[in-house]
Amino acid sequence: MPKRKFAVIGHPIGHTMSPFIHKRLFELAKEDGEYIKADISPDELKLRISELNELSGYNITIPHKQAIIPFLDKLDKKAELYGSVNTVRNGSVREGFTTDPDGFLKALETSGIPFSGDIVIIGCGGAARTFVYEAALAKCNITIAARSRDKADILADEVSLKVPDTRIKSCLISELDGDFDLLVNATPVGMYPNKDSMPVSEKALSRCKNVFDAIYNPLETVLIQKAKANGSKAVGGMSMLVWQAVVAHQIWDGSQYSIGDIDQLIWDSAVEMRRKF
Ligand code: NAP
């Protein structure tokens, strides 16, 4: 039987960790599967859709997460809510999923970080959107802290409209004040090569019980290091990146993995990233 084929599509796609992570997940699950990356520009997407339909499944990254939707037969519930797809399963129907939300929730769960109470999300871009929706679905009290109050309010209004009874407010990062059960960094502040910066002041950080930083390069940002030094539980974005890929394999094959194997893969992915970039 020929090997099943999978891919990640995006533009540009040069720096993706997906082939490394997904190849390991196929090996761990003892599933056959060839996994490649395909650079597809926005102009090419329509022309290359028949090629994508030949695959058993694929992942989608920027800029195609919304543009792929008209080419699919069906969206699962979360992809429908988010209006965004990062995983497609091809079969009798072509179904789109978004695995980032479950990747985020698994990263918190496996680190023993509760997702409840007062949550502050720093930033209001693509990743923040995922975290704010999930916090609203989990009935948290949400604060969006951003450098633009207008953009934060647009996100807060969108989520309030779609998720009934959302408790949400916004502020400027510079005005952040209060005690929080969880701080989520959804900005690139602290990312390689600007590794010494933090998105919030040390004083604001000291008032947060737990921390999640979406950044996955470096494995431990200064924010994570300082949170741990304060005695907080803290986890970085590599855990989410790997777990959202695990969820894709559960969708494609129903594969199950041990926490130990995934922890090892998170570590190996960080080593691979340091080697590559
Ligand atoms: P994005 O859509 O560009 O949003 C970035 C957000 O950060 C925007 O709200 C932006 O504010 C804000 N920001 C940028 N520079 C800032 C600064 N110096 N001070 C304060 N705010 C600043 O990016 P994204 O896709 O959400 O990604 C954000 C981070 O999450 C990146 O580090 C990315 O690698 C990471 N990420 C991780 C995963 C994972 O699986 N771990 C998944 C997705 C993203 P403005 O809107 O005002 O510009």
GROMACS .gro file of C-alpha atoms and ligand atoms in nm:
model
  325
    1MET     CA    1   0.000   0.000   0.000
    2PRO     CA    2   0.146   0.344  -0.091
    3LYS     CA    3   0.242   0.571   0.199
    4ARG     CA    4  -0.029   0.819   0.297
    5LYS     CA    5   0.067   1.178   0.227
    6PHE     CA    6   0.027   1.484   0.451
    7ALA     CA    7   0.160   1.841   0.429
    8VAL     CA    8   0.169   2.182   0.586
    9ILE     CA    9   0.085   2.470   0.354
   10GLY     CA   10   0.164   2.837   0.405
   11HIS     CA   11   0.353   3.134   0.265
   12PRO     CA   12   0.633   3.179   0.349
   13ILE     CA   13   0.686   2.834   0.499
   14GLY     CA   14   1.066   2.820   0.535
   15HIS     CA   15   1.084   2.829   0.916
   16THR     CA   16   0.810   2.583   1.002
   17MET     CA   17   0.867   2.319   1.272
   18SER     CA   18   0.569   2.115   1.147
   19PRO     CA   19   0.756   1.847   0.944
   20PHE     CA   20   0.985   1.771   1.242
   21ILE     CA   21   0.696   1.744   1.490
   22HIS     CA   22   0.452   1.554   1.265
   23LYS     CA   23   0.710   1.301   1.144
   24ARG     CA   24   0.784   1.217   1.509
   25LEU     CA   25   0.413   1.187   1.587
   26PHE     CA   26   0.366   0.939   1.299
   27GLU     CA   27   0.662   0.736   1.428
   28LEU     CA   28   0.538   0.738   1.789
   29ALA     CA   29   0.191   0.622   1.681
   30LYS     CA   30   0.344   0.359   1.445
   31GLU     CA   31   0.138   0.508   1.161
   32ASP     CA   32   0.277   0.540   0.812
   33GLY     CA   33   0.269   0.893   0.677
   34GLU     CA   34   0.486   1.111   0.459
   35TYR     CA   35   0.479   1.476   0.570
   36ILE     CA   36   0.611   1.760   0.357
   37LYS     CA   37   0.593   2.140   0.354
   38ALA     CA   38   0.445   2.325   0.056
   39ASP     CA   39   0.493   2.694  -0.007
   40ILE     CA   40   0.169   2.812  -0.166
   41SER     CA   41   0.112   3.182  -0.226
   42PRO     CA   42  -0.239   3.332  -0.194
   43ASP     CA   43  -0.259   3.353  -0.577
   44GLU     CA   44  -0.180   2.983  -0.613
   45LEU     CA   45  -0.421   2.840  -0.356
   46LYS     CA   46  -0.716   2.789  -0.593
   47LEU     CA   47  -0.494   2.641  -0.865
   48ARG     CA   48  -0.335   2.391  -0.625
   49ILE     CA   49  -0.646   2.278  -0.441
   50SER     CA   50  -0.677   1.955  -0.646
   51GLU     CA   51  -0.322   1.867  -0.534
   52LEU     CA   52  -0.427   1.921  -0.169
   53ASN     CA   53  -0.738   1.707  -0.220
   54GLU     CA   54  -0.510   1.413  -0.310
   55LEU     CA   55  -0.353   1.422   0.038
   56SER     CA   56  -0.491   1.225   0.334
   57GLY     CA   57  -0.480   1.545   0.537
   58TYR     CA   58  -0.290   1.871   0.578
   59ASN     CA   59  -0.215   2.158   0.812
   60ILE     CA   60  -0.259   2.521   0.720
   61THR     CA   61  -0.068   2.819   0.844
   62ILE     CA   62  -0.060   3.190   0.761
   63PRO     CA   63  -0.202   3.324   0.527
   64HIS     CA   64  -0.452   3.049   0.433
   65LYS     CA   65  -0.641   2.976   0.758
   66GLN     CA   66  -0.954   3.159   0.638
   67ALA     CA   67  -0.898   3.135   0.261
   68ILE     CA   68  -0.913   2.752   0.267
   69ILE     CA   69  -1.269   2.744   0.404
   70PRO     CA   70  -1.461   2.779   0.071
   71PHE     CA   71  -1.277   2.470  -0.061
   72LEU     CA   72  -1.400   2.245   0.225
   73ASP     CA   73  -1.730   2.053   0.258
   74LYS     CA   74  -1.768   2.089   0.633
   75LEU     CA   75  -1.627   2.267   0.939
   76ASP     CA   76  -1.624   2.126   1.288
   77LYS     CA   77  -1.785   2.332   1.566
   78LYS     CA   78  -1.473   2.515   1.684
   79ALA     CA   79  -1.351   2.593   1.331
   80GLU     CA   80  -1.697   2.735   1.263
   81LEU     CA   81  -1.685   2.952   1.577
   82TYR     CA   82  -1.334   3.079   1.502
   83GLY     CA   83  -1.385   3.112   1.126
   84SER     CA   84  -1.040   2.959   1.092
   85VAL     CA   85  -0.895   2.620   0.991
   86ASN     CA   86  -0.547   2.479   1.058
   87THR     CA   87  -0.612   2.110   0.993
   88VAL     CA   88  -0.799   1.933   0.712
   89ARG     CA   89  -0.902   1.569   0.703
   90ASN     CA   90  -0.973   1.446   0.350
   91GLY     CA   91  -1.211   1.154   0.308
   92SER     CA   92  -1.564   1.118   0.174
   93VAL     CA   93  -1.599   1.475   0.303
   94ARG     CA   94  -1.324   1.736   0.332
   95GLU     CA   95  -1.352   1.860   0.689
   96GLY     CA   96  -1.174   2.158   0.848
   97PHE     CA   97  -1.071   2.182   1.213
   98THR     CA   98  -0.882   2.425   1.432
   99THR     CA   99  -0.648   2.253   1.678
  100ASP     CA  100  -0.483   2.560   1.837
  101PRO     CA  101  -0.752   2.597   2.107
  102ASP     CA  102  -0.717   2.235   2.225
  103GLY     CA  103  -0.337   2.263   2.199
  104PHE     CA  104  -0.350   2.562   2.434
  105LEU     CA  105  -0.585   2.385   2.678
  106LYS     CA  106  -0.366   2.071   2.681
  107ALA     CA  107  -0.054   2.282   2.746
  108LEU     CA  108  -0.224   2.429   3.056
  109GLU     CA  109  -0.372   2.098   3.172
  110THR     CA  110  -0.046   1.902   3.145
  111SER     CA  111   0.132   2.178   3.341
  112GLY     CA  112  -0.126   2.168   3.620
  113ILE     CA  113  -0.241   2.525   3.548
  114PRO     CA  114  -0.614   2.579   3.612
  115PHE     CA  115  -0.807   2.774   3.347
  116SER     CA  116  -1.056   2.961   3.561
  117GLY     CA  117  -1.101   3.280   3.759
  118ASP     CA  118  -0.938   3.610   3.658
  119ILE     CA  119  -0.736   3.588   3.338
  120VAL     CA  120  -0.533   3.860   3.168
  121ILE     CA  121  -0.440   3.819   2.803
  122ILE     CA  122  -0.162   4.043   2.673
  123GLY     CA  123  -0.204   4.138   2.306
  124CYS     CA  124  -0.501   4.123   2.071
  125GLY     CA  125  -0.373   3.957   1.750
  126GLY     CA  126  -0.434   3.607   1.611
  127ALA     CA  127  -0.311   3.404   1.909
  128ALA     CA  128  -0.487   3.635   2.157
  129ARG     CA  129  -0.812   3.574   1.971
  130THR     CA  130  -0.782   3.199   2.045
  131PHE     CA  131  -0.706   3.259   2.412
  132VAL     CA  132  -0.986   3.513   2.460
  133TYR     CA  133  -1.245   3.281   2.298
  134GLU     CA  134  -1.133   2.989   2.512
  135ALA     CA  135  -1.138   3.201   2.828
  136ALA     CA  136  -1.491   3.315   2.741
  137LEU     CA  137  -1.604   2.954   2.679
  138ALA     CA  138  -1.446   2.857   3.015
  139LYS     CA  139  -1.645   3.138   3.184
  140CYS     CA  140  -1.334   3.323   3.309
  141ASN     CA  141  -1.328   3.692   3.401
  142ILE     CA  142  -1.122   3.830   3.115
  143THR     CA  143  -0.899   4.135   3.085
  144ILE     CA  144  -0.738   4.209   2.748
  145ALA     CA  145  -0.428   4.427   2.794
  146ALA     CA  146  -0.292   4.568   2.468
  147ARG     CA  147  -0.093   4.859   2.336
  148SER     CA  148  -0.398   4.976   2.143
  149ARG     CA  149  -0.720   5.012   2.340
  150ASP     CA  150  -0.924   5.030   2.019
  151LYS     CA  151  -0.799   4.695   1.889
  152ALA     CA  152  -0.856   4.534   2.230
  153ASP     CA  153  -1.215   4.663   2.233
  154ILE     CA  154  -1.280   4.524   1.883
  155LEU     CA  155  -1.171   4.177   1.998
  156ALA     CA  156  -1.369   4.207   2.322
  157ASP     CA  157  -1.684   4.306   2.127
  158GLU     CA  158  -1.641   4.018   1.878
  159VAL     CA  159  -1.610   3.755   2.152
  160SER     CA  160  -1.892   3.904   2.363
  161LEU     CA  161  -2.120   3.888   2.061
  162LYS     CA  162  -2.044   3.523   1.984
  163VAL     CA  163  -2.016   3.379   2.337
  164PRO     CA  164  -2.313   3.468   2.558
  165ASP     CA  165  -2.252   3.606   2.910
  166THR     CA  166  -1.884   3.684   2.850
  167ARG     CA  167  -1.728   3.894   3.128
  168ILE     CA  168  -1.458   4.099   2.958
  169LYS     CA  169  -1.282   4.435   2.987
  170SER     CA  170  -0.977   4.592   2.829
  171CYS     CA  171  -0.691   4.821   2.929
  172LEU     CA  172  -0.355   4.943   2.805
  173ILE     CA  173  -0.060   4.721   2.904
  174SER     CA  174   0.097   5.024   3.073
  175GLU     CA  175  -0.215   5.059   3.293
  176LEU     CA  176  -0.241   4.691   3.391
  177ASP     CA  177  -0.331   4.662   3.758
  178GLY     CA  178  -0.477   4.382   3.971
  179ASP     CA  179  -0.437   4.021   4.080
  180PHE     CA  180  -0.482   3.746   3.824
  181ASP     CA  181  -0.505   3.366   3.836
  182LEU     CA  182  -0.341   3.343   3.495
  183LEU     CA  183  -0.145   3.576   3.268
  184VAL     CA  184  -0.126   3.477   2.901
  185ASN     CA  185   0.130   3.645   2.678
  186ALA     CA  186   0.004   3.664   2.318
  187THR     CA  187   0.261   3.915   2.193
  188PRO     CA  188   0.603   3.845   2.040
  189VAL     CA  189   0.771   4.045   2.320
  190GLY     CA  190   1.052   3.823   2.455
  191MET     CA  191   1.087   3.619   2.136
  192TYR     CA  192   1.424   3.540   1.979
  193PRO     CA  193   1.636   3.746   1.906
  194ASN     CA  194   1.491   4.005   2.151
  195LYS     CA  195   1.505   3.756   2.434
  196ASP     CA  196   1.564   4.002   2.718
  197SER     CA  197   1.231   4.184   2.695
  198MET     CA  198   0.910   4.118   2.888
  199PRO     CA  199   0.556   4.217   2.783
  200VAL     CA  200   0.463   4.336   3.137
  201SER     CA  201   0.651   4.487   3.432
  202GLU     CA  202   0.796   4.264   3.705
  203LYS     CA  203   0.549   4.423   3.947
  204ALA     CA  204   0.249   4.326   3.731
  205LEU     CA  205   0.393   3.974   3.687
  206SER     CA  206   0.433   3.928   4.063
  207ARG     CA  207   0.054   3.962   4.097
  208CYS     CA  208  -0.017   3.668   3.862
  209LYS     CA  209  -0.048   3.315   4.006
  210ASN     CA  210   0.028   3.130   3.683
  211VAL     CA  211   0.171   3.219   3.341
  212PHE     CA  212   0.138   3.089   2.986
  213ASP     CA  213   0.367   3.242   2.721
  214ALA     CA  214   0.271   3.163   2.359
  215ILE     CA  215   0.629   3.224   2.247
  216TYR     CA  216   0.813   2.900   2.160
  217ASN     CA  217   1.156   3.039   2.076
  218PRO     CA  218   1.323   3.043   2.328
  219LEU     CA  219   1.172   2.745   2.512
  220GLU     CA  220   1.175   2.953   2.833
  221THR     CA  221   1.131   3.328   2.789
  222VAL     CA  222   1.243   3.575   3.055
  223LEU     CA  223   0.873   3.603   3.147
  224ILE     CA  224   0.858   3.228   3.219
  225GLN     CA  225   1.189   3.233   3.409
  226LYS     CA  226   1.081   3.524   3.630
  227ALA     CA  227   0.736   3.372   3.691
  228LYS     CA  228   0.899   3.047   3.805
  229ALA     CA  229   1.138   3.244   4.026
  230ASN     CA  230   0.827   3.404   4.185
  231GLY     CA  231   0.699   3.053   4.267
  232SER     CA  232   0.433   3.056   3.990
  233LYS     CA  233   0.353   2.770   3.756
  234ALA     CA  234   0.457   2.871   3.405
  235VAL     CA  235   0.460   2.706   3.063
  236GLY     CA  236   0.584   2.820   2.722
  237GLY     CA  237   0.440   2.800   2.372
  238MET     CA  238   0.633   2.494   2.252
  239SER     CA  239   0.396   2.284   2.458
  240MET     CA  240   0.096   2.434   2.274
  241LEU     CA  241   0.269   2.397   1.936
  242VAL     CA  242   0.330   2.025   1.993
  243TRP     CA  243  -0.010   1.956   2.152
  244GLN     CA  244  -0.199   2.122   1.864
  245ALA     CA  245  -0.011   1.886   1.632
  246VAL     CA  246  -0.106   1.590   1.856
  247VAL     CA  247  -0.472   1.691   1.820
  248ALA     CA  248  -0.430   1.685   1.439
  249HIS     CA  249  -0.312   1.320   1.461
  250GLN     CA  250  -0.610   1.236   1.679
  251ILE     CA  251  -0.830   1.380   1.403
  252TRP     CA  252  -0.650   1.198   1.120
  253ASP     CA  253  -0.587   0.861   1.284
  254GLY     CA  254  -0.730   0.860   1.637
  255SER     CA  255  -0.369   0.827   1.759
  256GLN     CA  256  -0.303   0.832   2.134
  257TYR     CA  257   0.025   0.931   2.299
  258SER     CA  258   0.173   0.913   2.648
  259ILE     CA  259   0.243   1.239   2.831
  260GLY     CA  260   0.607   1.123   2.865
  261ASP     CA  261   0.647   1.087   2.488
  262ILE     CA  262   0.496   1.431   2.428
  263ASP     CA  263   0.714   1.594   2.696
  264GLN     CA  264   1.018   1.443   2.524
  265LEU     CA  265   0.897   1.572   2.186
  266ILE     CA  266   0.849   1.924   2.329
  267TRP     CA  267   1.207   1.916   2.451
  268ASP     CA  268   1.343   1.769   2.125
  269SER     CA  269   1.152   2.028   1.922
  270ALA     CA  270   1.319   2.307   2.123
  271VAL     CA  271   1.660   2.152   2.056
  272GLU     CA  272   1.577   2.119   1.684
  273MET     CA  273   1.464   2.481   1.671
  274ARG     CA  274   1.790   2.600   1.828
  275ARG     CA  275   1.980   2.390   1.574
  276LYS     CA  276   1.782   2.528   1.276
  277PHE     CA  277   1.739   2.897   1.362
  278NAP     P1  278  -0.009   3.890   1.572
  278NAP     O1  279  -0.140   3.848   1.515
  278NAP     O2  280   0.084   3.972   1.490
  278NAP     O3  281  -0.040   3.968   1.710
  278NAP     C1  282   0.065   4.017   1.789
  278NAP     C2  283   0.007   4.101   1.902
  278NAP     O4  284   0.117   4.147   1.981
  278NAP     C3  285  -0.067   4.228   1.855
  278NAP     O5  286  -0.173   4.254   1.942
  278NAP     C4  287   0.042   4.335   1.866
  278NAP     O6  288  -0.009   4.463   1.890
  278NAP     C5  289   0.113   4.288   1.991
  278NAP     N1  290   0.248   4.340   1.998
  278NAP     C6  291   0.348   4.328   1.907
  278NAP     N2  292   0.461   4.389   1.949
  278NAP     C7  293   0.429   4.444   2.070
  278NAP     C8  294   0.502   4.523   2.163
  278NAP     N3  295   0.630   4.556   2.142
  278NAP     N4  296   0.438   4.560   2.276
  278NAP     C9  297   0.310   4.527   2.299
  278NAP     N5  298   0.235   4.454   2.214
  278NAP    C10  299   0.294   4.413   2.101
  278NAP     O7  300   0.076   3.764   1.617
  278NAP     P2  301   0.020   3.623   1.672
  278NAP     O8  302   0.004   3.530   1.560
  278NAP     O9  303  -0.096   3.653   1.760
  278NAP    O10  304   0.146   3.572   1.756
  278NAP    C11  305   0.180   3.628   1.881
  278NAP    C12  306   0.284   3.539   1.949
  278NAP    O11  307   0.226   3.411   1.973
  278NAP    C13  308   0.409   3.513   1.861
  278NAP    O12  309   0.521   3.507   1.945
  278NAP    C14  310   0.382   3.376   1.801
  278NAP    O13  311   0.501   3.306   1.770
  278NAP    C15  312   0.308   3.310   1.916
  278NAP     N6  313   0.221   3.199   1.873
  278NAP    C16  314   0.244   3.078   1.928
  278NAP    C17  315   0.165   2.971   1.895
  278NAP    C18  316   0.192   2.838   1.960
  278NAP    O14  317   0.142   2.735   1.914
  278NAP     N7  318   0.270   2.835   2.063
  278NAP    C19  319   0.060   2.987   1.805
  278NAP    C20  320   0.038   3.113   1.750
  278NAP    C21  321   0.119   3.220   1.785
  278NAP     P3  322  -0.066   4.555   1.769
  278NAP    O15  323  -0.192   4.488   1.726
  278NAP    O16  324  -0.085   4.685   1.833
  278NAP    O17  325   0.040   4.554   1.662
   0.00000   0.00000   0.00000
